[in-house]
Short mmCIF file of C-alpha atoms in Angstrom, two decimals:
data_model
loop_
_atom_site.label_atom_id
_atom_site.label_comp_id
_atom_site.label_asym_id
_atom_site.label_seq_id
_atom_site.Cartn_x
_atom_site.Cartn_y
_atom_site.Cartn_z
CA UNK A 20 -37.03 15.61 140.37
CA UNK A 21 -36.07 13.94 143.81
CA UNK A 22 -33.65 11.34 142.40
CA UNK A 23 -31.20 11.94 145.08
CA UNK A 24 -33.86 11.31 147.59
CA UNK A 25 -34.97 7.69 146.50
CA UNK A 26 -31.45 7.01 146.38
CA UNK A 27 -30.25 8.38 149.21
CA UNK A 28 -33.14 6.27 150.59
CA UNK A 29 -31.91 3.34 149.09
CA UNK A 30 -28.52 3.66 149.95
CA UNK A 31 -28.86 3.68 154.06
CA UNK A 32 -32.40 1.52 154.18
CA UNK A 33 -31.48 -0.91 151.81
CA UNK A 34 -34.58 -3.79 152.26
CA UNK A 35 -36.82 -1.42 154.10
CA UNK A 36 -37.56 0.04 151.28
CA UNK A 37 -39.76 -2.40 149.17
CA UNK A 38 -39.98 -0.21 145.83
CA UNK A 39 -39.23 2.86 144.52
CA UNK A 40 -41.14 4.50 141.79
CA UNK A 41 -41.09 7.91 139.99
CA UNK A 42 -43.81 8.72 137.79
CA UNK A 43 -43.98 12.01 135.88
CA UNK A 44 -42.23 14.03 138.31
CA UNK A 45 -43.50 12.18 141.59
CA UNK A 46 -40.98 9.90 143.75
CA UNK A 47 -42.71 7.53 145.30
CA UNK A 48 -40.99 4.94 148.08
CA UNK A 49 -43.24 1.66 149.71
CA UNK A 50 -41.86 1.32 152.82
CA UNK A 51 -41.80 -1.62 155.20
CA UNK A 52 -43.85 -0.97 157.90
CA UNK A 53 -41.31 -1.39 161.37
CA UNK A 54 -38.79 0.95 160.06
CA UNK A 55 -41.21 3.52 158.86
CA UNK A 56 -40.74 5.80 161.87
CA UNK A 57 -36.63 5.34 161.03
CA UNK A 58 -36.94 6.27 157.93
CA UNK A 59 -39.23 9.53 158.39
CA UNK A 60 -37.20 10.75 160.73
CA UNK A 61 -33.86 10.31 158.55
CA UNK A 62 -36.24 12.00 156.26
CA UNK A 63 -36.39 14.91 158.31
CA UNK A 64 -32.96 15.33 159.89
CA UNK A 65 -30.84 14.30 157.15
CA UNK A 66 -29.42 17.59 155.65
CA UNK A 67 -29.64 16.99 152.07
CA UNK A 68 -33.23 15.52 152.39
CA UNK A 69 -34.74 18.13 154.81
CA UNK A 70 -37.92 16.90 154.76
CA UNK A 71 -39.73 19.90 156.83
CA UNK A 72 -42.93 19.99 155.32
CA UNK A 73 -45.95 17.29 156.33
CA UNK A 74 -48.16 17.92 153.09
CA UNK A 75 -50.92 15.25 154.19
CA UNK A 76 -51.82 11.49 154.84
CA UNK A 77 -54.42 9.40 153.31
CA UNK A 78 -55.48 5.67 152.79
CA UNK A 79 -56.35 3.65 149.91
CA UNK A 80 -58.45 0.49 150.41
CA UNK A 81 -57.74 -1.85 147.78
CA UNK A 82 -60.33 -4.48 148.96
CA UNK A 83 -59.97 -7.96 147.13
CA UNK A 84 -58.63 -6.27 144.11
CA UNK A 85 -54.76 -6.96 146.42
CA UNK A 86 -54.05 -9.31 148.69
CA UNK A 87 -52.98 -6.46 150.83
CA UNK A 88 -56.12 -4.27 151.44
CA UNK A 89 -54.80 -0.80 152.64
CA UNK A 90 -51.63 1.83 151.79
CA UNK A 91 -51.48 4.03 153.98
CA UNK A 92 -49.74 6.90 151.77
CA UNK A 93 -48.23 10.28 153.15
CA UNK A 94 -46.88 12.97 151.41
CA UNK A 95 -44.26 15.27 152.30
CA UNK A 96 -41.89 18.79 151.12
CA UNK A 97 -39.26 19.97 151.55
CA UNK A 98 -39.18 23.84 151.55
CA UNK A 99 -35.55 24.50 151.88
CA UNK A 100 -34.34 21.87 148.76
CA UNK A 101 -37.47 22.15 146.93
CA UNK A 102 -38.90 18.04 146.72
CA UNK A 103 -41.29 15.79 147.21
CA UNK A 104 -41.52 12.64 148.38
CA UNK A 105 -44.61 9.65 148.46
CA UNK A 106 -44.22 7.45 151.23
CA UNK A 107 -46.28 4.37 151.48
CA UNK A 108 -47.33 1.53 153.63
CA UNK A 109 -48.87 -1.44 152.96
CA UNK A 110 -51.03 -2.93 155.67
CA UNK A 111 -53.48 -5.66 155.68
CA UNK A 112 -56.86 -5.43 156.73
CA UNK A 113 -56.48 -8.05 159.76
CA UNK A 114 -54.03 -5.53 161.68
CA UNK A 115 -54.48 -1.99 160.01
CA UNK A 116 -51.95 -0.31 162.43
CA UNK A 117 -49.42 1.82 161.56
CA UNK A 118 -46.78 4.02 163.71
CA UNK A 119 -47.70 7.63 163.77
CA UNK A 120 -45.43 10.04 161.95
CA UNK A 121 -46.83 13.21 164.07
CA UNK A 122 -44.37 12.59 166.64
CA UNK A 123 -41.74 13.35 163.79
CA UNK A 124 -44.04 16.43 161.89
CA UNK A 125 -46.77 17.58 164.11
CA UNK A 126 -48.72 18.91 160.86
CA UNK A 127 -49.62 14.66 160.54
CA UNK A 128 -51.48 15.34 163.63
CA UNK A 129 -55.17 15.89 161.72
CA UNK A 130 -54.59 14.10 158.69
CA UNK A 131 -54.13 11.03 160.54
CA UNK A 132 -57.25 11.18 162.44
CA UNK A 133 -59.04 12.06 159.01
CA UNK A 134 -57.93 8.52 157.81
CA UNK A 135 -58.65 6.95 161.22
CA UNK A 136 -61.93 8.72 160.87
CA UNK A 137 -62.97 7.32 156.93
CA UNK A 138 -60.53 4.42 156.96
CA UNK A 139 -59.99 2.45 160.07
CA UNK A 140 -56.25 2.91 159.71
CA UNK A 141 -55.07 2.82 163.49
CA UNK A 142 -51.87 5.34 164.36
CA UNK A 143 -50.03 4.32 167.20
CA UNK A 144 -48.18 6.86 168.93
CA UNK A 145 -50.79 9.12 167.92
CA UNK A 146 -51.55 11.09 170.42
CA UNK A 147 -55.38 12.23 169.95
CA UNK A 148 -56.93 9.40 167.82
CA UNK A 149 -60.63 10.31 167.67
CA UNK A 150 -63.34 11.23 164.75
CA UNK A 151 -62.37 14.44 163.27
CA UNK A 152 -65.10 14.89 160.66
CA UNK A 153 -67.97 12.38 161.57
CA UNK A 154 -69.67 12.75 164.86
CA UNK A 155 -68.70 10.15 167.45
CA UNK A 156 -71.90 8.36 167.04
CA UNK A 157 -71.40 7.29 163.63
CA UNK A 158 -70.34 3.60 163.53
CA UNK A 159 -68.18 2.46 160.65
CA UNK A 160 -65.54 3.55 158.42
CA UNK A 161 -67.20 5.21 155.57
CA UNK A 162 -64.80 5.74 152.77
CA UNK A 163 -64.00 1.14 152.94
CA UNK A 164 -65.14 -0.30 149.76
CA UNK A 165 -67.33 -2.64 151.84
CA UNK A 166 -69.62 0.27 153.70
CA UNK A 167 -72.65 0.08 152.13
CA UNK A 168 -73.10 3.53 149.65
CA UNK A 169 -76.65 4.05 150.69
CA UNK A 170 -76.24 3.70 154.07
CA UNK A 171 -77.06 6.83 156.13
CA UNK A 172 -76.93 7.27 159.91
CA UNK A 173 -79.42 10.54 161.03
CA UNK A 174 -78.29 11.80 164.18
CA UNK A 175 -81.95 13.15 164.53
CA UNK A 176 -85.09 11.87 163.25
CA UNK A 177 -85.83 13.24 160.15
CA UNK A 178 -89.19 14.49 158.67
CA UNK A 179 -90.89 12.84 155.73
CA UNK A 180 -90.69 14.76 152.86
CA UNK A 181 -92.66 13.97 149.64
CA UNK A 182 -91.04 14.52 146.27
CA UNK A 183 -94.43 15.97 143.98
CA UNK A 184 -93.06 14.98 140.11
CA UNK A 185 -94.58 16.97 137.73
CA UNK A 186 -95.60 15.93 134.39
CA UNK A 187 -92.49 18.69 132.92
CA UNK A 188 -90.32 17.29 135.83
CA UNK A 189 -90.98 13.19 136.45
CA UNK A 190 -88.31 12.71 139.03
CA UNK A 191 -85.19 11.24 138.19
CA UNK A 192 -84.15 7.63 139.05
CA UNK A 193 -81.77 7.88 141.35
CA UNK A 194 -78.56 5.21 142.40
CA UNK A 195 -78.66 6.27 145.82
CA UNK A 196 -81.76 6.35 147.57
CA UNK A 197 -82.16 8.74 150.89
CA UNK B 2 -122.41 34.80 168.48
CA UNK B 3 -124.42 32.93 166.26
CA UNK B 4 -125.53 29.20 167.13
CA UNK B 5 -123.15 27.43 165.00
CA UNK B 6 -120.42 29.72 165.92
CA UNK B 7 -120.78 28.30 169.68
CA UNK B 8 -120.68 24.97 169.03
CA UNK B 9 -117.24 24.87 166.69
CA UNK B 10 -114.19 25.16 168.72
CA UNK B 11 -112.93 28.55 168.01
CA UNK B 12 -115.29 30.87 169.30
CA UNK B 13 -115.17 33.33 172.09
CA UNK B 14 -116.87 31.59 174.97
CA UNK B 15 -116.28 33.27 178.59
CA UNK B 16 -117.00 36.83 179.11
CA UNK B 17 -113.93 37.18 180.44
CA UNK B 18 -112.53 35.69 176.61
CA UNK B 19 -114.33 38.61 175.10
CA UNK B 20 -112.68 40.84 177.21
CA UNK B 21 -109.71 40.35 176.56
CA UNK B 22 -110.11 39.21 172.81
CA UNK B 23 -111.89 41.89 171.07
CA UNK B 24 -108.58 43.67 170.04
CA UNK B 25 -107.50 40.02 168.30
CA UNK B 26 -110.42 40.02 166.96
CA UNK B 27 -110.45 42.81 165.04
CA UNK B 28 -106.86 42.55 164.11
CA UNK B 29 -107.86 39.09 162.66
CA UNK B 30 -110.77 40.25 160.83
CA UNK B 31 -109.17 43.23 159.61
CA UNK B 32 -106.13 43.44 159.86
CA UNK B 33 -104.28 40.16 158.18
CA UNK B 34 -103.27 42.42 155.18
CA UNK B 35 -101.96 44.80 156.89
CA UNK B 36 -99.98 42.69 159.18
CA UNK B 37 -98.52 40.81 156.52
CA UNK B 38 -97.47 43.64 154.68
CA UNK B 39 -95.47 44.64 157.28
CA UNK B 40 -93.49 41.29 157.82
CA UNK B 41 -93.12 41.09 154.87
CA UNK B 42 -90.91 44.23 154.08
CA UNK B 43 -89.12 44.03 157.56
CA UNK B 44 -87.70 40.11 156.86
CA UNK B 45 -84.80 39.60 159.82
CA UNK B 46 -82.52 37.25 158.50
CA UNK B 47 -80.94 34.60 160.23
CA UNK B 48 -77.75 33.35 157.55
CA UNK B 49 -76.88 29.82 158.44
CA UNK B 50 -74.21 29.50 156.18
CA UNK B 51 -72.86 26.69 155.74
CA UNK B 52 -70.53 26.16 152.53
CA UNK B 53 -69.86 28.18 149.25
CA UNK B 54 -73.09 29.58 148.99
CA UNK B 55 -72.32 31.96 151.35
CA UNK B 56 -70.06 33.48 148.43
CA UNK B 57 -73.12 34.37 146.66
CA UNK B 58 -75.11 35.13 150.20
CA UNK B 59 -72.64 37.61 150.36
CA UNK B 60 -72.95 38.97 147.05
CA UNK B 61 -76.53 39.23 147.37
CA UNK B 62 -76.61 41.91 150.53
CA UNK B 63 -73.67 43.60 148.44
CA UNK B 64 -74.86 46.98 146.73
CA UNK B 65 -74.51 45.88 143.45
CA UNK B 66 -77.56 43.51 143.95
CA UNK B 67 -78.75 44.88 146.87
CA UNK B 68 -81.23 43.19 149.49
CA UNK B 69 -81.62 46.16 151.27
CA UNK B 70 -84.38 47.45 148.71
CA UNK B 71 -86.31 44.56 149.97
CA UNK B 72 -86.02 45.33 152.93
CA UNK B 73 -84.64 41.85 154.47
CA UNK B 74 -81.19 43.07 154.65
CA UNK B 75 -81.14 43.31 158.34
CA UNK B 76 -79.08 40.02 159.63
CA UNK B 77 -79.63 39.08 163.12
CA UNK B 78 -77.48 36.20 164.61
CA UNK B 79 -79.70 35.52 167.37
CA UNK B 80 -82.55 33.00 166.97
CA UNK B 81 -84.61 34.84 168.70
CA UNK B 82 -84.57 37.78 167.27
CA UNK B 83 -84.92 36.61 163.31
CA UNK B 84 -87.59 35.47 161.45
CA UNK B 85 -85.76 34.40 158.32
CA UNK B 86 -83.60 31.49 158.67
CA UNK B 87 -81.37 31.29 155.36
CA UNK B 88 -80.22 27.87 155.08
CA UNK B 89 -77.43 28.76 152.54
CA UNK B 90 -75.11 25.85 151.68
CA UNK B 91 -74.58 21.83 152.42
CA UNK B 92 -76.22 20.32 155.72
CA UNK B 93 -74.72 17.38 156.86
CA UNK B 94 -75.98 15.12 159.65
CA UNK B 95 -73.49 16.28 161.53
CA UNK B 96 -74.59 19.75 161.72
CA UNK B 97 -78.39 18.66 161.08
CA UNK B 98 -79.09 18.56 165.11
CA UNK B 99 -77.97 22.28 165.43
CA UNK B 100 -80.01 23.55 162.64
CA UNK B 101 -83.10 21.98 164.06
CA UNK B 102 -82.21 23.72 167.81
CA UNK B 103 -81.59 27.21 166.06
CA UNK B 104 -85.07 26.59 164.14
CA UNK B 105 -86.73 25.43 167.63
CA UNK B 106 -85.34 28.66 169.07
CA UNK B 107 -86.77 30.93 166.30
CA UNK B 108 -90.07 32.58 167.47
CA UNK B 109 -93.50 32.76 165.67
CA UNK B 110 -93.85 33.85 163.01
CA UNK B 111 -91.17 32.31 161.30
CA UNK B 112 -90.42 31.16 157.32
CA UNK B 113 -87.50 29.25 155.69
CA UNK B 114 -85.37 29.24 152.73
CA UNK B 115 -83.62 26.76 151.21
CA UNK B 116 -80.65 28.65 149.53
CA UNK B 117 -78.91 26.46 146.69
CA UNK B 118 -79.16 22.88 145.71
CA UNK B 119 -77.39 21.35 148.65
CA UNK B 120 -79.96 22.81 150.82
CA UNK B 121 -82.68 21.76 148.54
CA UNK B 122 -82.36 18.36 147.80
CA UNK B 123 -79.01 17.81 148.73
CA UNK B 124 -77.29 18.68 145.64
CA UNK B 125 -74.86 16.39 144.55
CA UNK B 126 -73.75 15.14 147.39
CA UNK B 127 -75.78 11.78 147.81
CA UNK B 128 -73.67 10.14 150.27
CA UNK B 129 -72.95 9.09 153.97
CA UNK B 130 -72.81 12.17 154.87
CA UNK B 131 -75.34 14.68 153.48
CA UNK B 132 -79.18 15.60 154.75
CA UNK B 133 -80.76 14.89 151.17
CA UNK B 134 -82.64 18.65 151.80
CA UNK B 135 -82.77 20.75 154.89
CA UNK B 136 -86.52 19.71 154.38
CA UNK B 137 -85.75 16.49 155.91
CA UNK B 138 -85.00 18.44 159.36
CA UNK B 139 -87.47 21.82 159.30
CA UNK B 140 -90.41 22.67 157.31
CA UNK B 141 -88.98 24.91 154.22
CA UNK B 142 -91.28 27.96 152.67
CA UNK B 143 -88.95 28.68 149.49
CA UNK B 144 -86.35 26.51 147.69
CA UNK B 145 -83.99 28.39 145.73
CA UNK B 146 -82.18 25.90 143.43
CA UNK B 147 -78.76 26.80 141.44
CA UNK B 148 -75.31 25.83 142.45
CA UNK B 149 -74.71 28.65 143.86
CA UNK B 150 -77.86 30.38 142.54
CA UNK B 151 -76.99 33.96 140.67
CA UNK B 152 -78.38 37.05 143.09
CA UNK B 153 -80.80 37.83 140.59
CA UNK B 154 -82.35 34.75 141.28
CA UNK B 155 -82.11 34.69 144.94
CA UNK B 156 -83.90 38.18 144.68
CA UNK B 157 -86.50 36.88 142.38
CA UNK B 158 -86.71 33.58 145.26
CA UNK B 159 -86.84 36.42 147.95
CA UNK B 160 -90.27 38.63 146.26
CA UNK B 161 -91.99 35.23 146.15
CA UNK B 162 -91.84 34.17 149.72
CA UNK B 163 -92.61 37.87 150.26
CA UNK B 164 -95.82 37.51 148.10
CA UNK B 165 -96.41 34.29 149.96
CA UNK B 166 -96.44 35.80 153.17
CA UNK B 167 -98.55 38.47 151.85
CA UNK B 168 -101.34 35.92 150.91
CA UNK B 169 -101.16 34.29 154.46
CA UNK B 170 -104.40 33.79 156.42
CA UNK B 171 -104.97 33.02 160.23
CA UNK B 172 -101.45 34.18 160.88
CA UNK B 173 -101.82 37.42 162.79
CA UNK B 174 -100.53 36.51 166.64
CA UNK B 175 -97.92 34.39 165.56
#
């Protein structure tokens, strides 16, 4: 439904914008990486796009399955014209930056620390890049393909607890253990 | 005193012991069953609610259900002045550290219940994140499994910690 958008897009970016996709009602655009901050804000100011709305940011780590490990994806409204719009990056896992786009809508602010947080995915230009839902003790980027699924890190000591299986109830076997 | 009675540990010694301990005494000889019957019907709660349990927490001191006939409707959201901490909903290790200082804070006597599966066991949320039961950080008296458990079931949960405090012995100062 945001035709105009990706072509609009398309029109003043030209090779900055690596692929365009619409599937099933989403518009999707892969953006290169150094004129991402460009783009968003044309995004933004342009008057037929009048992208106002920051609906959220988030990562997927692709991990040997793509050359390129991570996108870093964000989605965004408009509320005045009424469409969406994908935006993604790709970035490799040897430099995961990417520029900030909370500058350009400050409602970026905690989604981007939420894939700093699970992902590793550095935001420059961000400017409070810390753990928003781990503590700051917790080493690691959980939600990588490559951190272990079992692994847990206990801020405190925990007690022992014994599971008693019953003959009705033998315990389960479980994948993950505690 | 009799002979044995001197030579275990926990006998009254000193004069000055007797003194002073004759009233414990015959509160602990007597009275256990009457002490207990009185915690037991005047539970303090302490709701650490955590996640969507609480919907059902909530449902449970409503008057269709109705906690007050229990008489453990009475929340208190000082430490120190409950001795029921409800554990209702998901602990994570994040939060695990602050559950175990609101338990340390709780005076004697105190009991524990494990509201919903995510308090239990963990639920199912076996990952990074999650304390695989609130057991793992304090000692627990009831579990109350269900996801979120129906308030008939927390109520039926609630009358058997109450019967278990009932049957306590040794219990009476603290």
């Amino acid at each position: 439904m945001a035709q105009v958008v990706l072509e609009r897009l398309r029109r003043k970016f030209g090779d900055a914008i690596l692929e365009t996709t619409t599937d099933r009602g989403n518009e999707c655009a892969v953006v290169a990486r150094e004129k991402l901050a460009e783009v968003a804000e044309f995004l933004r100011d342009d008057r037929e796009l009048a992208f106002d709305m920051p609906i959220d940011c988030t990562a997927v780590d692709w991990y040997q399955r793509r050359p390129v490990r991570f996108d870093v994806v964000w989605h965004v409204y408009s509320t005045t014209k009424h469409h969406r719009l994908r935006l993604k990056v790709r970035v490799s896992d040897e430099d995961p930056t990417v520029p900030s786009l909370t500058p350009i809508w400050r409602g970026m602010n905690w989604h981007e620390r939420e894939a700093w947080d699970l992902y590793g995915i550095r935001f420059t230009g961000h400017p409070n890049l810390k753990r928003i839902l781990l503590y700051e003790e917790f080493v690691g980027h959980p939600l990588r393909k490559d951190y272990p699924i079992d692994k847990r890190q206990p801020l405190i000591p925990l007690r022992k607890v014994r599971d008693v299986p019953t003959q009705r109830n033998p315990p389960p076997t479980r994948l993950n253990q505690p | 005193m009799s002979e044995e009675s001197i030579l275990t540990n926990d006998v009254i010694v000193t004069r000055r012991d007797a003194a002073e301990g004759w009233l414990r005494e015959a509160i602990e000889k007597r009275g256990q069953g009457l002490v207990n019957w009185g915690r037991k019907y005047s539970l303090f709660a302490y709701p650490f609610v955590t996640a969507c349990c609480g919907m059902e927490f909530m449902s449970v001191w409503s008057p269709r259900y109705d906690i007050g006939r229990f008489g453990a409707e009475f929340p208190r959201f000082s430490p120190r002045q409950a001795d029921l901490l409800w554990i209702v909903g998901t602990i994570s290790h994040k939060q695990a550290p602050i559950l175990r200082r609101v338990w340390d804070q709780m005076l004697e006597p105190k009991w524990a219940i494990a509201f919903g599966v995510c308090a239990s066991t963990g639920g199912f949320y076996d990952n990074y994140s999650t304390v695989q039961g609130a057991d793992q950080v304090i000692p627990i008296d009831l579990y109350i499994p269900g996801c979120p458990p129906r308030p008939e079931q927390v109520l039926d949960g609630l009358v058997l910690l109450q019967q278990k405090i009932q049957n306590e012995k040794g219990r009476v100062m603290a």
